Coordinates of C-alpha atoms in Angstrom, one line a residue:
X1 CA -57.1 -32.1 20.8
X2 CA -57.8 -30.6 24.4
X3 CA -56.5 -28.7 26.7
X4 CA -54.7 -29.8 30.0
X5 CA -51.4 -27.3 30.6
X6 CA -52.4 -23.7 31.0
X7 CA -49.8 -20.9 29.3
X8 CA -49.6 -17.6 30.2
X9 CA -49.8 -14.9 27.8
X10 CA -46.3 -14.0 28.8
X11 CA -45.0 -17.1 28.1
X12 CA -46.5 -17.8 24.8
X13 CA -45.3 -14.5 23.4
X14 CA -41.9 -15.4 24.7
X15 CA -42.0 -18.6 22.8
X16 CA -43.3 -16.9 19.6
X17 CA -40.5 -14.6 19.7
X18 CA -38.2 -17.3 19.2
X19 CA -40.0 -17.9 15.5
X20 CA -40.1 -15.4 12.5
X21 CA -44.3 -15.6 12.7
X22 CA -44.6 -11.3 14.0
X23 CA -46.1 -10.3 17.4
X24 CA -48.7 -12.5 19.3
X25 CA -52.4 -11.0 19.0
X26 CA -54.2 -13.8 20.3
X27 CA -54.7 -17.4 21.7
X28 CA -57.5 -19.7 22.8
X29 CA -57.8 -23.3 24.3
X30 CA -59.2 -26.0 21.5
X31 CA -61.0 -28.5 23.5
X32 CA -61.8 -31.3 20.9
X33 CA -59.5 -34.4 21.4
X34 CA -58.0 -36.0 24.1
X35 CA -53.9 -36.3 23.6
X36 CA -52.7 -33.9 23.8
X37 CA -53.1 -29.7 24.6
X38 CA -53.9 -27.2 21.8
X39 CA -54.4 -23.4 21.1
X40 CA -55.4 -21.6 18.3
X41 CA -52.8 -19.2 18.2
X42 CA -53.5 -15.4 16.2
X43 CA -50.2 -13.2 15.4
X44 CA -49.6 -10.3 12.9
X45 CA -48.1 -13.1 10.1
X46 CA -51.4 -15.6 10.3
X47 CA -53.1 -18.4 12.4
X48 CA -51.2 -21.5 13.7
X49 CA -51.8 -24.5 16.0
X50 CA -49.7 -24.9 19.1
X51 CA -48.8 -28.2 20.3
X52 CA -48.1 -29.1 23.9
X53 CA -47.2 -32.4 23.9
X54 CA -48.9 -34.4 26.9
X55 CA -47.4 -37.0 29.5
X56 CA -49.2 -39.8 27.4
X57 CA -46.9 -38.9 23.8
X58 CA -43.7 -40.5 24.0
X59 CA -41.2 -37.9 23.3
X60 CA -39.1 -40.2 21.1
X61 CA -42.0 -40.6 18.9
X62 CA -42.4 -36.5 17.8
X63 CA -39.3 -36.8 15.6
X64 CA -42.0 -39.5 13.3
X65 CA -44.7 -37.5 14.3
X66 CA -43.5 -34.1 12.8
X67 CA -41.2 -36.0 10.1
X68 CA -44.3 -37.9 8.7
X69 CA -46.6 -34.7 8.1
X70 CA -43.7 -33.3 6.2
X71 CA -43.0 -36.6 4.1
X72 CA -46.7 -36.6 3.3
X73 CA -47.1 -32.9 2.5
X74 CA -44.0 -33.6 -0.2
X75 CA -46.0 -36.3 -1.4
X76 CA -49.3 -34.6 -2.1
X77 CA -51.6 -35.2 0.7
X78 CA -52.8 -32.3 2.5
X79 CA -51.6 -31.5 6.0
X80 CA -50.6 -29.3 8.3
X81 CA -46.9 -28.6 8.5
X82 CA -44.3 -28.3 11.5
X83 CA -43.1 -24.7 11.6
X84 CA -39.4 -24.0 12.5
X85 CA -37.7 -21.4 14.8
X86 CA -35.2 -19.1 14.0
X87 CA -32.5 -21.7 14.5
X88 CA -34.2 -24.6 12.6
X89 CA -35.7 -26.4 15.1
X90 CA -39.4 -27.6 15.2
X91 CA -39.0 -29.0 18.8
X92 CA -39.3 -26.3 21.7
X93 CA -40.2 -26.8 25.3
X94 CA -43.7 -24.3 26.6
X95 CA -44.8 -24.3 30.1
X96 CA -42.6 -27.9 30.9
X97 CA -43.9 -29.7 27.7
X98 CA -42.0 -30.2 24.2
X99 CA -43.9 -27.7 22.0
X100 CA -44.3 -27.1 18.7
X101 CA -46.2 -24.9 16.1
X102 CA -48.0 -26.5 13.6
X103 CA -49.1 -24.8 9.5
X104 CA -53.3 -23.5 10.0
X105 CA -55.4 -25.5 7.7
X106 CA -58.2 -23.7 6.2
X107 CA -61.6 -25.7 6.5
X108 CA -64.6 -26.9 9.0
X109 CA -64.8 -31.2 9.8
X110 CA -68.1 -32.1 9.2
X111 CA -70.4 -32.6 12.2
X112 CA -72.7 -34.5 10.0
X113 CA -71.2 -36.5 7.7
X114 CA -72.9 -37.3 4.1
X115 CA -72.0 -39.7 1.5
X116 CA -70.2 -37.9 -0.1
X117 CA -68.0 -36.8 2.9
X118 CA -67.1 -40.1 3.1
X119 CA -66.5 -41.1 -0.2
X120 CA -64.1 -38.5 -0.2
X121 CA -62.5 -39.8 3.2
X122 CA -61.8 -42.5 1.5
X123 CA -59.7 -41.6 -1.6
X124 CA -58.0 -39.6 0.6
X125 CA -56.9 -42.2 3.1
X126 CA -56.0 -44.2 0.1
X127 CA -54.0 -41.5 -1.3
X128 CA -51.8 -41.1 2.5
X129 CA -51.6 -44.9 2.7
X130 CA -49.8 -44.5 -1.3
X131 CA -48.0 -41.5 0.4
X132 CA -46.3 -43.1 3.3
X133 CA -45.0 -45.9 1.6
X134 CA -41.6 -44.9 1.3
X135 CA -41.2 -43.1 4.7
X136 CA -38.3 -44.0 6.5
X137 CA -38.9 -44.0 9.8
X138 CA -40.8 -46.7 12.0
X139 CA -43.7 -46.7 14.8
X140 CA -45.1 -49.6 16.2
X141 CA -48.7 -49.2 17.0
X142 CA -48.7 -48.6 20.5
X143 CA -53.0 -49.1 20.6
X144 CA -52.7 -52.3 18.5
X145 CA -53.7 -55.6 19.8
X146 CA -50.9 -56.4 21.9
X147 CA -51.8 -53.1 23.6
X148 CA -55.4 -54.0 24.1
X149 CA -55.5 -56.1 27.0
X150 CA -53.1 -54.2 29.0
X151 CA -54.9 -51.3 29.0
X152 CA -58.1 -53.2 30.3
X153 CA -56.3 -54.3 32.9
X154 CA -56.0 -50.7 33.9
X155 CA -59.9 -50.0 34.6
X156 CA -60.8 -53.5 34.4
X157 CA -62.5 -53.3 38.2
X158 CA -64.4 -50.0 37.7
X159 CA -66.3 -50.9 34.5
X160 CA -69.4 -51.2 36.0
X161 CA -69.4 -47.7 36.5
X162 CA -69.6 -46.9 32.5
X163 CA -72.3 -49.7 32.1
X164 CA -73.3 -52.8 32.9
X165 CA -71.7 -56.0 32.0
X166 CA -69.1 -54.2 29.7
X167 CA -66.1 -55.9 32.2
X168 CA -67.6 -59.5 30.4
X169 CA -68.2 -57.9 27.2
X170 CA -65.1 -56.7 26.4
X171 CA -62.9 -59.8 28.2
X172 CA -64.7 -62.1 25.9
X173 CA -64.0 -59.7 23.0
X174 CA -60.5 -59.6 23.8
X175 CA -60.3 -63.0 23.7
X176 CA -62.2 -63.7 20.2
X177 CA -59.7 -60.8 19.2
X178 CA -56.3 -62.5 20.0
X179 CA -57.5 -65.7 18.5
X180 CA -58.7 -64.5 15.2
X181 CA -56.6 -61.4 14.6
X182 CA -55.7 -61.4 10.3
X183 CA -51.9 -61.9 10.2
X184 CA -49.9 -61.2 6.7
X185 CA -52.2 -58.1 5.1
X186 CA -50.5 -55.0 3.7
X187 CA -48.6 -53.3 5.9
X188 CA -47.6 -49.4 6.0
X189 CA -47.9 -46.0 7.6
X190 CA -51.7 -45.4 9.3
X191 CA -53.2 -42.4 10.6
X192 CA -55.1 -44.7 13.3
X193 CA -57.2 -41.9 14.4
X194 CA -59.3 -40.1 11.5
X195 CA -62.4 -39.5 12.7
X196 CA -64.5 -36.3 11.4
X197 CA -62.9 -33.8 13.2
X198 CA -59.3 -34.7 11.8
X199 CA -60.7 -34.1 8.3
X200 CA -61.6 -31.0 7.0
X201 CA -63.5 -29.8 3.9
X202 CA -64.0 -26.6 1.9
X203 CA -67.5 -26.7 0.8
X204 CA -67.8 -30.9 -0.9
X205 CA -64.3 -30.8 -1.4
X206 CA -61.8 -32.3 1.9
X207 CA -58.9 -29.9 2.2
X208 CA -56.7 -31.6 4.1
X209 CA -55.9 -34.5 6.8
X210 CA -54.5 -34.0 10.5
X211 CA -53.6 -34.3 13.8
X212 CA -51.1 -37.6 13.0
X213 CA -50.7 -38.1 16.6
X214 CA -51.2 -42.0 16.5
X215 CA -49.8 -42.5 13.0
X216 CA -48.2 -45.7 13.4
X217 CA -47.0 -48.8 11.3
X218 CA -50.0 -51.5 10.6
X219 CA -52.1 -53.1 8.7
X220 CA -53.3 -50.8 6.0
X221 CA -56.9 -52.2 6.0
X222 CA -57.3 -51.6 9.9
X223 CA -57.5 -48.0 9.2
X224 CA -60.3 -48.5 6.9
X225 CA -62.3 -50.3 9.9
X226 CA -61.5 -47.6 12.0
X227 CA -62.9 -45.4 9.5
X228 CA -66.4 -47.6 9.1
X229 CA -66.6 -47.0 13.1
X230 CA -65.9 -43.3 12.9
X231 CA -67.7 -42.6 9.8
X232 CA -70.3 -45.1 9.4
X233 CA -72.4 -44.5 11.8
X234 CA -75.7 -42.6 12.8
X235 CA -76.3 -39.8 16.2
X236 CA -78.1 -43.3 17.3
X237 CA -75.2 -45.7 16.8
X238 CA -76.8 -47.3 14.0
X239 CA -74.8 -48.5 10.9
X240 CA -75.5 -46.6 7.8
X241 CA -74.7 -49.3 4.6
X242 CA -74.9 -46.0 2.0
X243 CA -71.4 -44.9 3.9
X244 CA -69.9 -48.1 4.4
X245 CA -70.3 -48.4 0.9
X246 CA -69.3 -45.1 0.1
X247 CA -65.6 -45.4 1.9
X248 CA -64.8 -48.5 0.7
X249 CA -65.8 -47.4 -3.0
X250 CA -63.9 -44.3 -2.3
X251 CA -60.9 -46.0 -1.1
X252 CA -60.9 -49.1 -3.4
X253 CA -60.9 -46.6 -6.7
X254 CA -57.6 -45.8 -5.5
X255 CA -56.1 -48.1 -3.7
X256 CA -58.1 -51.5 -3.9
X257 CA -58.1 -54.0 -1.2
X258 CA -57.1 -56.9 -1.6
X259 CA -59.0 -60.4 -1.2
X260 CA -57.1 -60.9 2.2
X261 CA -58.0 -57.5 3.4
X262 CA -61.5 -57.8 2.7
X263 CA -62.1 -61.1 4.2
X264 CA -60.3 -60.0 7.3
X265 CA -62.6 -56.2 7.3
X266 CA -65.5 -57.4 9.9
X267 CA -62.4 -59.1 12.1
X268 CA -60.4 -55.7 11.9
X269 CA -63.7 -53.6 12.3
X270 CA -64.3 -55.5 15.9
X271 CA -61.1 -54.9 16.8
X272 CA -61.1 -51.2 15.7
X273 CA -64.4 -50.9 18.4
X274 CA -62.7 -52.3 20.7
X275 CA -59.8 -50.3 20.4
X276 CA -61.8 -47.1 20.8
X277 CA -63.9 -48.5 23.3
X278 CA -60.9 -49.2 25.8
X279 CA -59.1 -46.0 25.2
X280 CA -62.1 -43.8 25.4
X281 CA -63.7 -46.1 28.9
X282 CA -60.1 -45.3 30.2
X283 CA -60.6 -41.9 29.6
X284 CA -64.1 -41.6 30.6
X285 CA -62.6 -42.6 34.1
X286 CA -59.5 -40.9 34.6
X287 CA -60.0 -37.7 32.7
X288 CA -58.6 -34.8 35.0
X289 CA -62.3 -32.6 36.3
X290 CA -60.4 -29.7 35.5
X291 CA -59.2 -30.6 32.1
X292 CA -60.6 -28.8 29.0
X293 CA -61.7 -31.5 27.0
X294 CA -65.0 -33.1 25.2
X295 CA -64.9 -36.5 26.7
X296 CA -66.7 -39.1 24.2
X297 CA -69.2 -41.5 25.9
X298 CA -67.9 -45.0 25.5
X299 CA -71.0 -46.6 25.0
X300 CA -71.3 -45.5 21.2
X301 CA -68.5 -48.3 21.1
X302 CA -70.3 -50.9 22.9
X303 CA -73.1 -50.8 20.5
X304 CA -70.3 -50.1 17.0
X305 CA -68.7 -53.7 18.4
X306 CA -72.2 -55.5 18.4
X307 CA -72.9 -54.3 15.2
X308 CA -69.6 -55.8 14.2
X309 CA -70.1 -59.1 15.8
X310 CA -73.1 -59.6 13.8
X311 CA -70.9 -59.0 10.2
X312 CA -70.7 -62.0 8.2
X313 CA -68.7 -60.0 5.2
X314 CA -67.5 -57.3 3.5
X315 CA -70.5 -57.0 1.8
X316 CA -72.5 -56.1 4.5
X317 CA -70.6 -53.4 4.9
X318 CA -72.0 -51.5 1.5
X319 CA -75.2 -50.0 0.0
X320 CA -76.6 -53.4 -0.8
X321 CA -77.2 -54.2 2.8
X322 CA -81.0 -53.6 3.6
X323 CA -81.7 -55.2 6.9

């Protein structure tokens, strides 16, 4: 989440007349994320999240979007819901963006994950992936491989300005990547972006899931390795086995992985770095100075891929792992 279009106070109580929520009280910016823009939004009937929907979100994907939290909602995974106007609709237009108004979940993401944080993470994930498995609509994963090298190409020639020698390390990378990348695993609906502040717990117990905005269609098992990069690791970059473990026991208790998708987790895992390291070097350098937004330093990534590289197994990925 972040904030990059500016509404008026007019304007947004204009737009929340148009919805049976009461009279606006109150709004602020949310600057976590970098998609799209977001506001906590206060009125007389409750709290919401409002949605403007960014240059970067294809407009004919919010019809998935919106449709999927519903489809997952009905099938018992906790998640924020799209809210509907008077007439029905859940798409509006706000300050020359689609809009929409998205259900307030109650809970705080956990700054410092423990173990059992992420054990939890990963029965949950498991329990979406179950979910999604009869939702209708497709997405193609827009951030997958095939995306990878085009978006290097974009800030290929200003790399040196994040660090040095990241333009080699992520061209040979990309081309380990294309040459080893798992074909045939389980495919299905992935959230593709659930890092701690997209899950939220009540006390030890997660209360819901969100911010779907790259839920796409993939390989199941590469959203555990996004996971292990998200979750798994230390303030210091440094790969803590006792979580890896944890998520993958948390995940394979209800949804095991197969033999495929483990022998292809330390190939997916590199590729899920490297995913987050182009996107977030990309961002690093063309975020707008104005723009309300945490950026995220892309050099946690550089040190998540080497970690990966050195990965023989899945095994190295649990509680047993000691070096």
């Amino acid at each position: 989440m972040a904030v990059y279009t500016e509404v008026s106070d007019d304007e947004l109580a204009r737009f929340i007349d148009g919805y049976a929520l009461g009279r606006l009280l109150s709004f602020k910016g949310i600057a976590e994320g970098v998609e799209n823009t977001n506001y906590l939004v206060h009125t007389t009937d409750g709290t919401l999240i409002l949605t403007l929907y960014e240059k970067r979100v294809d407009p004919a994907d919010l019809p998935f979007f919106l449709g999927l939290m519903e489809h997952l909602s009905a099938g018992g995974v906790t998640c924020p819901l799209p809210v509907r106007d008077k007439n029905g609709q859940i798409l509006n237009e706000l300050a020359g963006r689609q809009a929409a108004l998205i259900t307030f979940l109650e809970g705080v993401w956990p700054k410092r994950p423990k173990v059992f944080h992420v054990l939890e993470l990963g029965k949950a994930l498991a329990r979406m992936h179950i979910a999604g498995e009869n939702f209708a609509l497709k997405r193609a994963n827009a951030l997958g491989l095939s995306g990878w090298r085009p978006l290097f190409e974009k800030f290929s020639s200003r790399t040196e300005e994040i660090c040095g020698g990241l333009h080699d390390l992520i061209a040979n990378e990309l081309r380990y990547l294309e040459r080893a990348w798992p074909q045939d695993l389980a495919q299905g609906i992935i959230h593709a972006d659930l890092f701690p502040d997209n899950v939220f717990f009540l006390d030890t117990k997660l209360s819901g899931l969100i911010d779907f905005y790259f839920a796409c269609n993939d390989a199941l098992a590469y959203d555990v390795a996004i996971c292990l990069n998200a979750w798994c690791f230390d303030a210091k970059s440094q790969f803590d086995p006792a979580k890896g473990g944890a998520l993958l026991d948390g995940y394979n208790s209800v949804r095991p992985l197969s033999e495929a998708e483990r022998a292809a987790m330390p190939v997916l895992a590199r590729g899920a770095a490297m995913r987050f390291l182009l996107t977030r070097s990309y961002d690093w350098l063309n975020t707008p100075k104005d723009a309300l937004v945490a950026r995220k330093d892309p050099a946690d990534y550089v040190q998540r891929l080497k970690f990966h590289q050195s990965v023989g197994d899945i095994a190295e990925y649990t509680a047993q792992l000691t070096s």
